[in-house]
């Protein structure tokens, strides 16, 4: 039992250490603030981001949004 | 054989659930490239979509045209899929990544899920609410919702693309951005080619 737990711990630590921690120079702090929202239950962040982006596109394009949606609907 | 298939199906559903709730954990597992055959369920979903899309595009009266359309979609989608994997593999090696072809294959297969979802929902919305949309209030509301939905799936796809390169090729963000500068125009060209030959208006990547 003890060995199994230790083995699982080693496996987990090996899994986590597949890649080195991400460093993006001065933007690392921003990166570390954004990624937790993508790591766990990203659909919350995706929903909020896409809603805001869609609204922003509406502000930018106005009624052309309707044409864009029609084009996308033909897209399949 | 059936037990092995059932085991793969359980693995597929577990990975799918993990992908939706914790994509980082899912891609860490997928990047190892173990049990590659679980991707058969994703290809099965793609096949179901292509059958559905062929029926909508060509109608069901002429079986010959239906088969032709289905084969065309499958062929070019498979070509695009293999092209993507090879491209990411080669570029990953070029940028100093430790390439694992099975890992890339499995990760990229799972990244087809938002693509399949989008194509399915778009084709169903084409049947239920045929375009073009009008400038009326419901038309604008539906347009906003549809664009938000498309953007959500696009962002999810981009996250999966990033995780494919991060864990399968063990690259950092800077190298991933470098690869993306090469990959994006090539995918754009692929999309344009598919549009020109009348296979996909939006590329099935």
PDB file of C-alpha atoms in Angstrom:
ATOM      1  CA  UNK A   1       0.000   0.000   0.000  1.00  0.00           C
ATOM      2  CA  UNK A   2       2.810   2.377   0.986  1.00  0.00           C
ATOM      3  CA  UNK A   3       4.776   1.456  -2.131  1.00  0.00           C
ATOM      4  CA  UNK A   4       1.747   2.018  -4.327  1.00  0.00           C
ATOM      5  CA  UNK A   5       1.234   5.479  -2.910  1.00  0.00           C
ATOM      6  CA  UNK A   6       4.890   6.349  -3.374  1.00  0.00           C
ATOM      7  CA  UNK A   7       4.791   4.968  -6.917  1.00  0.00           C
ATOM      8  CA  UNK A   8       1.743   7.100  -7.721  1.00  0.00           C
ATOM      9  CA  UNK A   9       3.447  10.136  -6.227  1.00  0.00           C
ATOM     10  CA  UNK A  10       6.526   9.570  -8.371  1.00  0.00           C
ATOM     11  CA  UNK A  11       4.354   9.088 -11.474  1.00  0.00           C
ATOM     12  CA  UNK A  12       2.452  12.293 -10.739  1.00  0.00           C
ATOM     13  CA  UNK A  13       5.623  14.284 -10.173  1.00  0.00           C
ATOM     14  CA  UNK A  14       7.113  12.892 -13.396  1.00  0.00           C
ATOM     15  CA  UNK A  15       3.938  13.873 -15.225  1.00  0.00           C
ATOM     16  CA  UNK A  16       4.077  17.421 -13.851  1.00  0.00           C
ATOM     17  CA  UNK A  17       7.760  17.708 -14.754  1.00  0.00           C
ATOM     18  CA  UNK A  18       7.265  16.766 -18.439  1.00  0.00           C
ATOM     19  CA  UNK A  19       7.857  20.373 -19.378  1.00  0.00           C
ATOM     20  CA  UNK A  20       9.699  23.149 -17.590  1.00  0.00           C
ATOM     21  CA  UNK A  21       7.537  25.867 -16.012  1.00  0.00           C
ATOM     22  CA  UNK A  22       6.538  28.481 -18.562  1.00  0.00           C
ATOM     23  CA  UNK A  23       8.472  31.734 -18.512  1.00  0.00           C
ATOM     24  CA  UNK A  24       7.518  34.627 -20.770  1.00  0.00           C
ATOM     25  CA  UNK A  25       9.944  37.248 -19.510  1.00  0.00           C
ATOM     26  CA  UNK A  26       8.171  40.317 -18.115  1.00  0.00           C
ATOM     27  CA  UNK A  27       4.772  38.875 -19.126  1.00  0.00           C
ATOM     28  CA  UNK A  28       5.163  35.822 -16.874  1.00  0.00           C
ATOM     29  CA  UNK A  29       3.042  37.410 -14.118  1.00  0.00           C
ATOM     30  CA  UNK A  30       0.208  38.070 -16.573  1.00  0.00           C
ATOM     31  CA  UNK A  31       0.555  34.550 -17.982  1.00  0.00           C
ATOM     32  CA  UNK A  32       0.354  33.034 -14.485  1.00  0.00           C
ATOM     33  CA  UNK A  33      -2.816  35.057 -13.794  1.00  0.00           C
ATOM     34  CA  UNK A  34      -4.548  33.976 -16.996  1.00  0.00           C
ATOM     35  CA  UNK A  35      -3.688  30.253 -17.144  1.00  0.00           C
ATOM     36  CA  UNK A  36      -5.503  29.106 -13.952  1.00  0.00           C
ATOM     37  CA  UNK A  37      -8.779  30.111 -15.673  1.00  0.00           C
ATOM     38  CA  UNK A  38      -7.890  27.864 -18.602  1.00  0.00           C
ATOM     39  CA  UNK A  39      -6.539  24.965 -16.547  1.00  0.00           C
ATOM     40  CA  UNK A  40      -9.669  24.266 -14.489  1.00  0.00           C
ATOM     41  CA  UNK A  41     -13.186  24.452 -15.955  1.00  0.00           C
ATOM     42  CA  UNK A  42     -12.137  26.607 -18.920  1.00  0.00           C
ATOM     43  CA  UNK A  43     -15.677  26.743 -20.256  1.00  0.00           C
ATOM     44  CA  UNK A  44     -16.494  29.476 -17.714  1.00  0.00           C
ATOM     45  CA  UNK A  45     -13.693  31.705 -18.991  1.00  0.00           C
ATOM     46  CA  UNK A  46     -14.455  30.715 -22.605  1.00  0.00           C
ATOM     47  CA  UNK A  47     -18.111  31.632 -22.197  1.00  0.00           C
ATOM     48  CA  UNK A  48     -17.317  35.033 -20.683  1.00  0.00           C
ATOM     49  CA  UNK A  49     -14.537  35.809 -23.175  1.00  0.00           C
ATOM     50  CA  UNK A  50     -16.557  34.795 -26.216  1.00  0.00           C
ATOM     51  CA  UNK A  51     -19.610  36.762 -25.027  1.00  0.00           C
ATOM     52  CA  UNK A  52     -17.531  39.893 -24.570  1.00  0.00           C
ATOM     53  CA  UNK A  53     -15.772  39.344 -27.902  1.00  0.00           C
ATOM     54  CA  UNK A  54     -19.102  38.867 -29.660  1.00  0.00           C
ATOM     55  CA  UNK A  55     -20.472  42.051 -28.113  1.00  0.00           C
ATOM     56  CA  UNK A  56     -17.304  43.916 -29.062  1.00  0.00           C
ATOM     57  CA  UNK A  57     -17.641  42.676 -32.655  1.00  0.00           C
ATOM     58  CA  UNK A  58     -21.238  43.938 -32.617  1.00  0.00           C
ATOM     59  CA  UNK A  59     -20.060  47.360 -31.468  1.00  0.00           C
ATOM     60  CA  UNK A  60     -17.426  47.342 -34.187  1.00  0.00           C
ATOM     61  CA  UNK A  61     -19.442  46.009 -37.114  1.00  0.00           C
ATOM     62  CA  UNK A  62     -22.991  46.881 -36.128  1.00  0.00           C
ATOM     63  CA  UNK A  63     -25.558  45.187 -38.369  1.00  0.00           C
ATOM     64  CA  UNK A  64     -22.791  43.524 -40.430  1.00  0.00           C
ATOM     65  CA  UNK A  65     -22.737  40.993 -37.604  1.00  0.00           C
ATOM     66  CA  UNK A  66     -25.898  39.541 -39.145  1.00  0.00           C
ATOM     67  CA  UNK A  67     -24.141  39.035 -42.492  1.00  0.00           C
ATOM     68  CA  UNK A  68     -21.171  37.464 -40.712  1.00  0.00           C
ATOM     69  CA  UNK A  69     -23.461  35.031 -38.910  1.00  0.00           C
ATOM     70  CA  UNK A  70     -25.186  34.162 -42.195  1.00  0.00           C
ATOM     71  CA  UNK A  71     -21.801  33.497 -43.835  1.00  0.00           C
ATOM     72  CA  UNK A  72     -20.752  31.291 -40.944  1.00  0.00           C
ATOM     73  CA  UNK A  73     -24.019  29.368 -41.150  1.00  0.00           C
ATOM     74  CA  UNK A  74     -23.234  28.571 -44.763  1.00  0.00           C
ATOM     75  CA  UNK A  75     -19.761  27.532 -43.689  1.00  0.00           C
ATOM     76  CA  UNK A  76     -20.389  23.858 -43.013  1.00  0.00           C
TER      77      UNK A  76
ATOM     78  CA  UNK B   1     -11.800  -7.656 -29.225  1.00  0.00           C
ATOM     79  CA  UNK B   2     -15.130  -6.246 -28.019  1.00  0.00           C
ATOM     80  CA  UNK B   3     -13.776  -5.931 -24.482  1.00  0.00           C
ATOM     81  CA  UNK B   4     -10.762  -4.030 -25.794  1.00  0.00           C
ATOM     82  CA  UNK B   5     -13.085  -1.766 -27.791  1.00  0.00           C
ATOM     83  CA  UNK B   6     -15.212  -1.206 -24.705  1.00  0.00           C
ATOM     84  CA  UNK B   7     -12.097  -0.388 -22.694  1.00  0.00           C
ATOM     85  CA  UNK B   8     -11.057   2.127 -25.366  1.00  0.00           C
ATOM     86  CA  UNK B   9     -14.534   3.659 -25.300  1.00  0.00           C
ATOM     87  CA  UNK B  10     -14.365   4.093 -21.518  1.00  0.00           C
ATOM     88  CA  UNK B  11     -10.932   5.656 -21.901  1.00  0.00           C
ATOM     89  CA  UNK B  12     -12.237   7.963 -24.623  1.00  0.00           C
ATOM     90  CA  UNK B  13     -15.188   9.166 -22.539  1.00  0.00           C
ATOM     91  CA  UNK B  14     -12.966   9.674 -19.492  1.00  0.00           C
ATOM     92  CA  UNK B  15     -10.466  11.679 -21.509  1.00  0.00           C
ATOM     93  CA  UNK B  16     -13.282  13.684 -23.066  1.00  0.00           C
ATOM     94  CA  UNK B  17     -14.680  14.561 -19.635  1.00  0.00           C
ATOM     95  CA  UNK B  18     -11.192  15.511 -18.403  1.00  0.00           C
ATOM     96  CA  UNK B  19     -10.662  17.540 -21.566  1.00  0.00           C
ATOM     97  CA  UNK B  20     -13.762  19.605 -20.870  1.00  0.00           C
ATOM     98  CA  UNK B  21     -13.012  20.144 -17.173  1.00  0.00           C
ATOM     99  CA  UNK B  22      -9.201  20.120 -17.000  1.00  0.00           C
ATOM    100  CA  UNK B  23      -7.622  20.331 -20.463  1.00  0.00           C
ATOM    101  CA  UNK B  24      -4.092  20.625 -19.082  1.00  0.00           C
ATOM    102  CA  UNK B  25      -4.388  17.317 -17.215  1.00  0.00           C
ATOM    103  CA  UNK B  26      -6.029  15.675 -20.244  1.00  0.00           C
ATOM    104  CA  UNK B  27      -3.308  16.789 -22.622  1.00  0.00           C
ATOM    105  CA  UNK B  28      -0.548  15.726 -20.247  1.00  0.00           C
ATOM    106  CA  UNK B  29      -1.982  12.192 -20.493  1.00  0.00           C
ATOM    107  CA  UNK B  30      -2.724  12.331 -24.218  1.00  0.00           C
ATOM    108  CA  UNK B  31       0.740  13.626 -25.099  1.00  0.00           C
ATOM    109  CA  UNK B  32       2.226  10.319 -23.891  1.00  0.00           C
ATOM    110  CA  UNK B  33       0.622   8.701 -26.928  1.00  0.00           C
ATOM    111  CA  UNK B  34      -0.700   5.670 -25.053  1.00  0.00           C
ATOM    112  CA  UNK B  35      -3.715   3.739 -26.400  1.00  0.00           C
ATOM    113  CA  UNK B  36      -3.686   5.599 -29.701  1.00  0.00           C
ATOM    114  CA  UNK B  37      -6.641   3.562 -30.969  1.00  0.00           C
ATOM    115  CA  UNK B  38      -9.030   5.461 -28.704  1.00  0.00           C
ATOM    116  CA  UNK B  39      -9.010   8.155 -31.415  1.00  0.00           C
ATOM    117  CA  UNK B  40     -11.170   5.805 -33.496  1.00  0.00           C
ATOM    118  CA  UNK B  41     -14.234   7.206 -31.725  1.00  0.00           C
ATOM    119  CA  UNK B  42     -13.326  10.733 -32.787  1.00  0.00           C
ATOM    120  CA  UNK B  43     -12.962   9.579 -36.392  1.00  0.00           C
ATOM    121  CA  UNK B  44     -16.297   7.809 -36.048  1.00  0.00           C
ATOM    122  CA  UNK B  45     -17.902  11.094 -34.926  1.00  0.00           C
ATOM    123  CA  UNK B  46     -16.279  12.821 -37.892  1.00  0.00           C
ATOM    124  CA  UNK B  47     -17.615  10.129 -40.223  1.00  0.00           C
ATOM    125  CA  UNK B  48     -21.130  10.573 -38.797  1.00  0.00           C
ATOM    126  CA  UNK B  49     -20.863  14.315 -39.377  1.00  0.00           C
ATOM    127  CA  UNK B  50     -19.622  13.870 -42.973  1.00  0.00           C
ATOM    128  CA  UNK B  51     -22.513  11.487 -43.693  1.00  0.00           C
ATOM    129  CA  UNK B  52     -24.972  14.025 -42.263  1.00  0.00           C
ATOM    130  CA  UNK B  53     -23.373  16.939 -44.156  1.00  0.00           C
ATOM    131  CA  UNK B  54     -23.362  14.990 -47.440  1.00  0.00           C
ATOM    132  CA  UNK B  55     -27.074  14.266 -47.018  1.00  0.00           C
ATOM    133  CA  UNK B  56     -27.817  17.951 -46.382  1.00  0.00           C
ATOM    134  CA  UNK B  57     -25.641  19.212 -49.244  1.00  0.00           C
ATOM    135  CA  UNK B  58     -26.578  16.707 -51.947  1.00  0.00           C
ATOM    136  CA  UNK B  59     -29.907  15.374 -50.759  1.00  0.00           C
ATOM    137  CA  UNK B  60     -30.695  11.690 -50.371  1.00  0.00           C
ATOM    138  CA  UNK B  61     -32.311  11.035 -53.777  1.00  0.00           C
ATOM    139  CA  UNK B  62     -29.122  10.213 -55.638  1.00  0.00           C
ATOM    140  CA  UNK B  63     -26.984   7.646 -53.747  1.00  0.00           C
ATOM    141  CA  UNK B  64     -24.139   8.018 -56.228  1.00  0.00           C
ATOM    142  CA  UNK B  65     -23.763  11.752 -55.579  1.00  0.00           C
ATOM    143  CA  UNK B  66     -24.139  11.130 -51.876  1.00  0.00           C
ATOM    144  CA  UNK B  67     -21.315   8.575 -51.840  1.00  0.00           C
ATOM    145  CA  UNK B  68     -19.156  10.798 -53.996  1.00  0.00           C
ATOM    146  CA  UNK B  69     -19.645  13.752 -51.662  1.00  0.00           C
ATOM    147  CA  UNK B  70     -18.993  11.631 -48.570  1.00  0.00           C
ATOM    148  CA  UNK B  71     -15.780  10.216 -50.022  1.00  0.00           C
ATOM    149  CA  UNK B  72     -14.657  13.687 -51.059  1.00  0.00           C
ATOM    150  CA  UNK B  73     -15.186  15.077 -47.565  1.00  0.00           C
ATOM    151  CA  UNK B  74     -13.458  12.137 -45.894  1.00  0.00           C
ATOM    152  CA  UNK B  75     -10.510  12.242 -48.288  1.00  0.00           C
ATOM    153  CA  UNK B  76      -9.792  15.947 -47.944  1.00  0.00           C
ATOM    154  CA  UNK B  77     -10.425  15.994 -44.195  1.00  0.00           C
ATOM    155  CA  UNK B  78      -8.013  13.068 -43.736  1.00  0.00           C
ATOM    156  CA  UNK B  79      -5.492  14.824 -45.963  1.00  0.00           C
ATOM    157  CA  UNK B  80      -5.769  17.986 -43.906  1.00  0.00           C
ATOM    158  CA  UNK B  81      -5.486  16.051 -40.666  1.00  0.00           C
ATOM    159  CA  UNK B  82      -2.354  14.182 -41.748  1.00  0.00           C
ATOM    160  CA  UNK B  83      -0.882  17.369 -43.202  1.00  0.00           C
ATOM    161  CA  UNK B  84      -1.428  19.140 -39.859  1.00  0.00           C
ATOM    162  CA  UNK B  85       0.220  16.367 -37.855  1.00  0.00           C
ATOM    163  CA  UNK B  86       3.208  16.134 -40.179  1.00  0.00           C
ATOM    164  CA  UNK B  87       3.591  19.913 -40.227  1.00  0.00           C
ATOM    165  CA  UNK B  88       3.498  20.214 -36.437  1.00  0.00           C
ATOM    166  CA  UNK B  89       5.882  17.269 -36.065  1.00  0.00           C
ATOM    167  CA  UNK B  90       8.428  18.672 -38.520  1.00  0.00           C
ATOM    168  CA  UNK B  91       8.205  22.231 -37.252  1.00  0.00           C
ATOM    169  CA  UNK B  92       8.403  21.015 -33.673  1.00  0.00           C
ATOM    170  CA  UNK B  93      11.634  19.187 -34.412  1.00  0.00           C
ATOM    171  CA  UNK B  94      12.957  22.205 -36.290  1.00  0.00           C
ATOM    172  CA  UNK B  95      12.287  24.419 -33.276  1.00  0.00           C
ATOM    173  CA  UNK B  96      14.126  22.020 -30.978  1.00  0.00           C
ATOM    174  CA  UNK B  97      11.172  20.144 -29.530  1.00  0.00           C
ATOM    175  CA  UNK B  98      11.382  16.507 -28.532  1.00  0.00           C
ATOM    176  CA  UNK B  99       8.882  15.118 -30.998  1.00  0.00           C
ATOM    177  CA  UNK B 100       6.568  12.270 -30.103  1.00  0.00           C
ATOM    178  CA  UNK B 101       4.499  11.409 -33.176  1.00  0.00           C
ATOM    179  CA  UNK B 102       1.961   9.239 -31.321  1.00  0.00           C
ATOM    180  CA  UNK B 103       1.457  11.992 -28.760  1.00  0.00           C
ATOM    181  CA  UNK B 104       0.888  14.601 -31.467  1.00  0.00           C
ATOM    182  CA  UNK B 105      -1.488  12.248 -33.304  1.00  0.00           C
ATOM    183  CA  UNK B 106      -3.594  11.589 -30.206  1.00  0.00           C
ATOM    184  CA  UNK B 107      -3.590  15.212 -29.005  1.00  0.00           C
ATOM    185  CA  UNK B 108      -4.472  16.547 -32.451  1.00  0.00           C
ATOM    186  CA  UNK B 109      -7.242  13.953 -32.781  1.00  0.00           C
ATOM    187  CA  UNK B 110      -8.838  15.217 -29.590  1.00  0.00           C
ATOM    188  CA  UNK B 111      -8.482  18.776 -30.840  1.00  0.00           C
ATOM    189  CA  UNK B 112     -10.916  17.818 -33.621  1.00  0.00           C
ATOM    190  CA  UNK B 113     -13.712  17.715 -31.038  1.00  0.00           C
ATOM    191  CA  UNK B 114     -14.499  21.467 -31.076  1.00  0.00           C
ATOM    192  CA  UNK B 115     -14.301  21.336 -34.883  1.00  0.00           C
ATOM    193  CA  UNK B 116     -16.800  18.468 -35.060  1.00  0.00           C
ATOM    194  CA  UNK B 117     -19.095  20.177 -32.547  1.00  0.00           C
ATOM    195  CA  UNK B 118     -19.064  23.427 -34.505  1.00  0.00           C
ATOM    196  CA  UNK B 119     -19.733  21.745 -37.841  1.00  0.00           C
ATOM    197  CA  UNK B 120     -22.538  19.642 -36.361  1.00  0.00           C
ATOM    198  CA  UNK B 121     -24.256  22.594 -34.669  1.00  0.00           C
ATOM    199  CA  UNK B 122     -23.834  24.767 -37.780  1.00  0.00           C
ATOM    200  CA  UNK B 123     -25.370  22.130 -40.053  1.00  0.00           C
ATOM    201  CA  UNK B 124     -28.272  21.588 -37.631  1.00  0.00           C
ATOM    202  CA  UNK B 125     -28.851  25.354 -37.368  1.00  0.00           C
ATOM    203  CA  UNK B 126     -28.798  25.476 -41.194  1.00  0.00           C
ATOM    204  CA  UNK B 127     -31.715  23.044 -41.192  1.00  0.00           C
ATOM    205  CA  UNK B 128     -33.660  24.567 -38.308  1.00  0.00           C
ATOM    206  CA  UNK B 129     -33.006  28.262 -39.034  1.00  0.00           C
ATOM    207  CA  UNK B 130     -31.854  28.509 -42.641  1.00  0.00           C
ATOM    208  CA  UNK B 131     -29.738  31.546 -43.421  1.00  0.00           C
ATOM    209  CA  UNK B 132     -29.662  34.383 -44.336  1.00  0.00           C
ATOM    210  CA  UNK B 133     -30.386  36.084 -41.027  1.00  0.00           C
ATOM    211  CA  UNK B 134     -32.467  39.274 -41.028  1.00  0.00           C
ATOM    212  CA  UNK B 135     -31.875  42.583 -39.298  1.00  0.00           C
ATOM    213  CA  UNK B 136     -34.824  42.028 -36.969  1.00  0.00           C
ATOM    214  CA  UNK B 137     -34.217  41.774 -33.213  1.00  0.00           C
ATOM    215  CA  UNK B 138     -34.371  37.941 -33.140  1.00  0.00           C
ATOM    216  CA  UNK B 139     -32.064  37.847 -36.159  1.00  0.00           C
ATOM    217  CA  UNK B 140     -29.488  40.021 -34.446  1.00  0.00           C
ATOM    218  CA  UNK B 141     -29.766  38.139 -31.160  1.00  0.00           C
ATOM    219  CA  UNK B 142     -29.297  34.797 -32.893  1.00  0.00           C
ATOM    220  CA  UNK B 143     -26.344  36.214 -34.836  1.00  0.00           C
ATOM    221  CA  UNK B 144     -24.661  37.377 -31.619  1.00  0.00           C
ATOM    222  CA  UNK B 145     -25.274  34.040 -29.927  1.00  0.00           C
ATOM    223  CA  UNK B 146     -23.984  32.111 -32.917  1.00  0.00           C
ATOM    224  CA  UNK B 147     -20.841  34.230 -33.165  1.00  0.00           C
ATOM    225  CA  UNK B 148     -20.232  33.897 -29.407  1.00  0.00           C
ATOM    226  CA  UNK B 149     -20.642  30.121 -29.696  1.00  0.00           C
ATOM    227  CA  UNK B 150     -18.251  29.996 -32.674  1.00  0.00           C
ATOM    228  CA  UNK B 151     -15.688  32.130 -30.840  1.00  0.00           C
ATOM    229  CA  UNK B 152     -15.912  29.930 -27.723  1.00  0.00           C
ATOM    230  CA  UNK B 153     -15.157  26.834 -29.795  1.00  0.00           C
ATOM    231  CA  UNK B 154     -12.398  28.652 -31.645  1.00  0.00           C
ATOM    232  CA  UNK B 155     -10.738  29.687 -28.358  1.00  0.00           C
ATOM    233  CA  UNK B 156     -11.092  26.115 -27.075  1.00  0.00           C
ATOM    234  CA  UNK B 157      -9.460  24.852 -30.264  1.00  0.00           C
ATOM    235  CA  UNK B 158      -6.606  27.347 -29.853  1.00  0.00           C
ATOM    236  CA  UNK B 159      -6.073  26.185 -26.262  1.00  0.00           C
ATOM    237  CA  UNK B 160      -5.870  22.599 -27.511  1.00  0.00           C
ATOM    238  CA  UNK B 161      -3.467  23.615 -30.266  1.00  0.00           C
ATOM    239  CA  UNK B 162      -1.258  25.301 -27.666  1.00  0.00           C
ATOM    240  CA  UNK B 163      -1.419  22.260 -25.355  1.00  0.00           C
ATOM    241  CA  UNK B 164      -0.614  19.887 -28.236  1.00  0.00           C
ATOM    242  CA  UNK B 165       2.602  21.746 -28.916  1.00  0.00           C
ATOM    243  CA  UNK B 166       3.377  22.341 -25.249  1.00  0.00           C
ATOM    244  CA  UNK B 167       3.085  18.741 -24.060  1.00  0.00           C
ATOM    245  CA  UNK B 168       3.649  16.616 -27.167  1.00  0.00           C
ATOM    246  CA  UNK B 169       6.614  18.620 -28.397  1.00  0.00           C
ATOM    247  CA  UNK B 170       7.668  20.085 -25.029  1.00  0.00           C
ATOM    248  CA  UNK B 171       7.974  23.611 -26.391  1.00  0.00           C
ATOM    249  CA  UNK B 172       7.655  26.905 -24.559  1.00  0.00           C
ATOM    250  CA  UNK B 173       5.320  29.767 -25.470  1.00  0.00           C
ATOM    251  CA  UNK B 174       7.880  31.710 -27.516  1.00  0.00           C
ATOM    252  CA  UNK B 175       8.661  28.710 -29.745  1.00  0.00           C
ATOM    253  CA  UNK B 176       4.960  27.923 -30.031  1.00  0.00           C
ATOM    254  CA  UNK B 177       4.334  31.466 -31.248  1.00  0.00           C
ATOM    255  CA  UNK B 178       7.195  31.049 -33.731  1.00  0.00           C
ATOM    256  CA  UNK B 179       5.652  27.835 -35.051  1.00  0.00           C
ATOM    257  CA  UNK B 180       2.248  29.530 -35.209  1.00  0.00           C
ATOM    258  CA  UNK B 181       3.640  32.247 -37.473  1.00  0.00           C
ATOM    259  CA  UNK B 182       4.515  29.517 -39.987  1.00  0.00           C
ATOM    260  CA  UNK B 183       1.496  27.295 -39.374  1.00  0.00           C
ATOM    261  CA  UNK B 184      -1.213  29.986 -39.600  1.00  0.00           C
ATOM    262  CA  UNK B 185      -0.530  31.026 -43.241  1.00  0.00           C
ATOM    263  CA  UNK B 186      -0.224  27.376 -44.263  1.00  0.00           C
ATOM    264  CA  UNK B 187      -3.567  26.533 -42.662  1.00  0.00           C
ATOM    265  CA  UNK B 188      -4.956  29.634 -44.362  1.00  0.00           C
ATOM    266  CA  UNK B 189      -3.724  28.342 -47.718  1.00  0.00           C
ATOM    267  CA  UNK B 190      -5.207  24.932 -47.016  1.00  0.00           C
ATOM    268  CA  UNK B 191      -8.521  26.602 -46.152  1.00  0.00           C
ATOM    269  CA  UNK B 192      -8.421  28.667 -49.334  1.00  0.00           C
ATOM    270  CA  UNK B 193      -7.662  25.586 -51.421  1.00  0.00           C
ATOM    271  CA  UNK B 194     -10.565  23.694 -49.842  1.00  0.00           C
ATOM    272  CA  UNK B 195     -12.854  26.657 -50.551  1.00  0.00           C
ATOM    273  CA  UNK B 196     -11.708  26.932 -54.172  1.00  0.00           C
ATOM    274  CA  UNK B 197     -12.287  23.280 -54.946  1.00  0.00           C
ATOM    275  CA  UNK B 198     -15.646  23.430 -53.186  1.00  0.00           C
ATOM    276  CA  UNK B 199     -15.006  20.917 -50.414  1.00  0.00           C
ATOM    277  CA  UNK B 200     -15.096  23.050 -47.245  1.00  0.00           C
ATOM    278  CA  UNK B 201     -16.093  26.699 -46.963  1.00  0.00           C
ATOM    279  CA  UNK B 202     -14.609  26.724 -43.464  1.00  0.00           C
ATOM    280  CA  UNK B 203     -11.626  24.329 -43.303  1.00  0.00           C
ATOM    281  CA  UNK B 204     -12.104  21.190 -41.261  1.00  0.00           C
ATOM    282  CA  UNK B 205      -8.962  21.507 -39.140  1.00  0.00           C
TER     283      UNK B 205
END
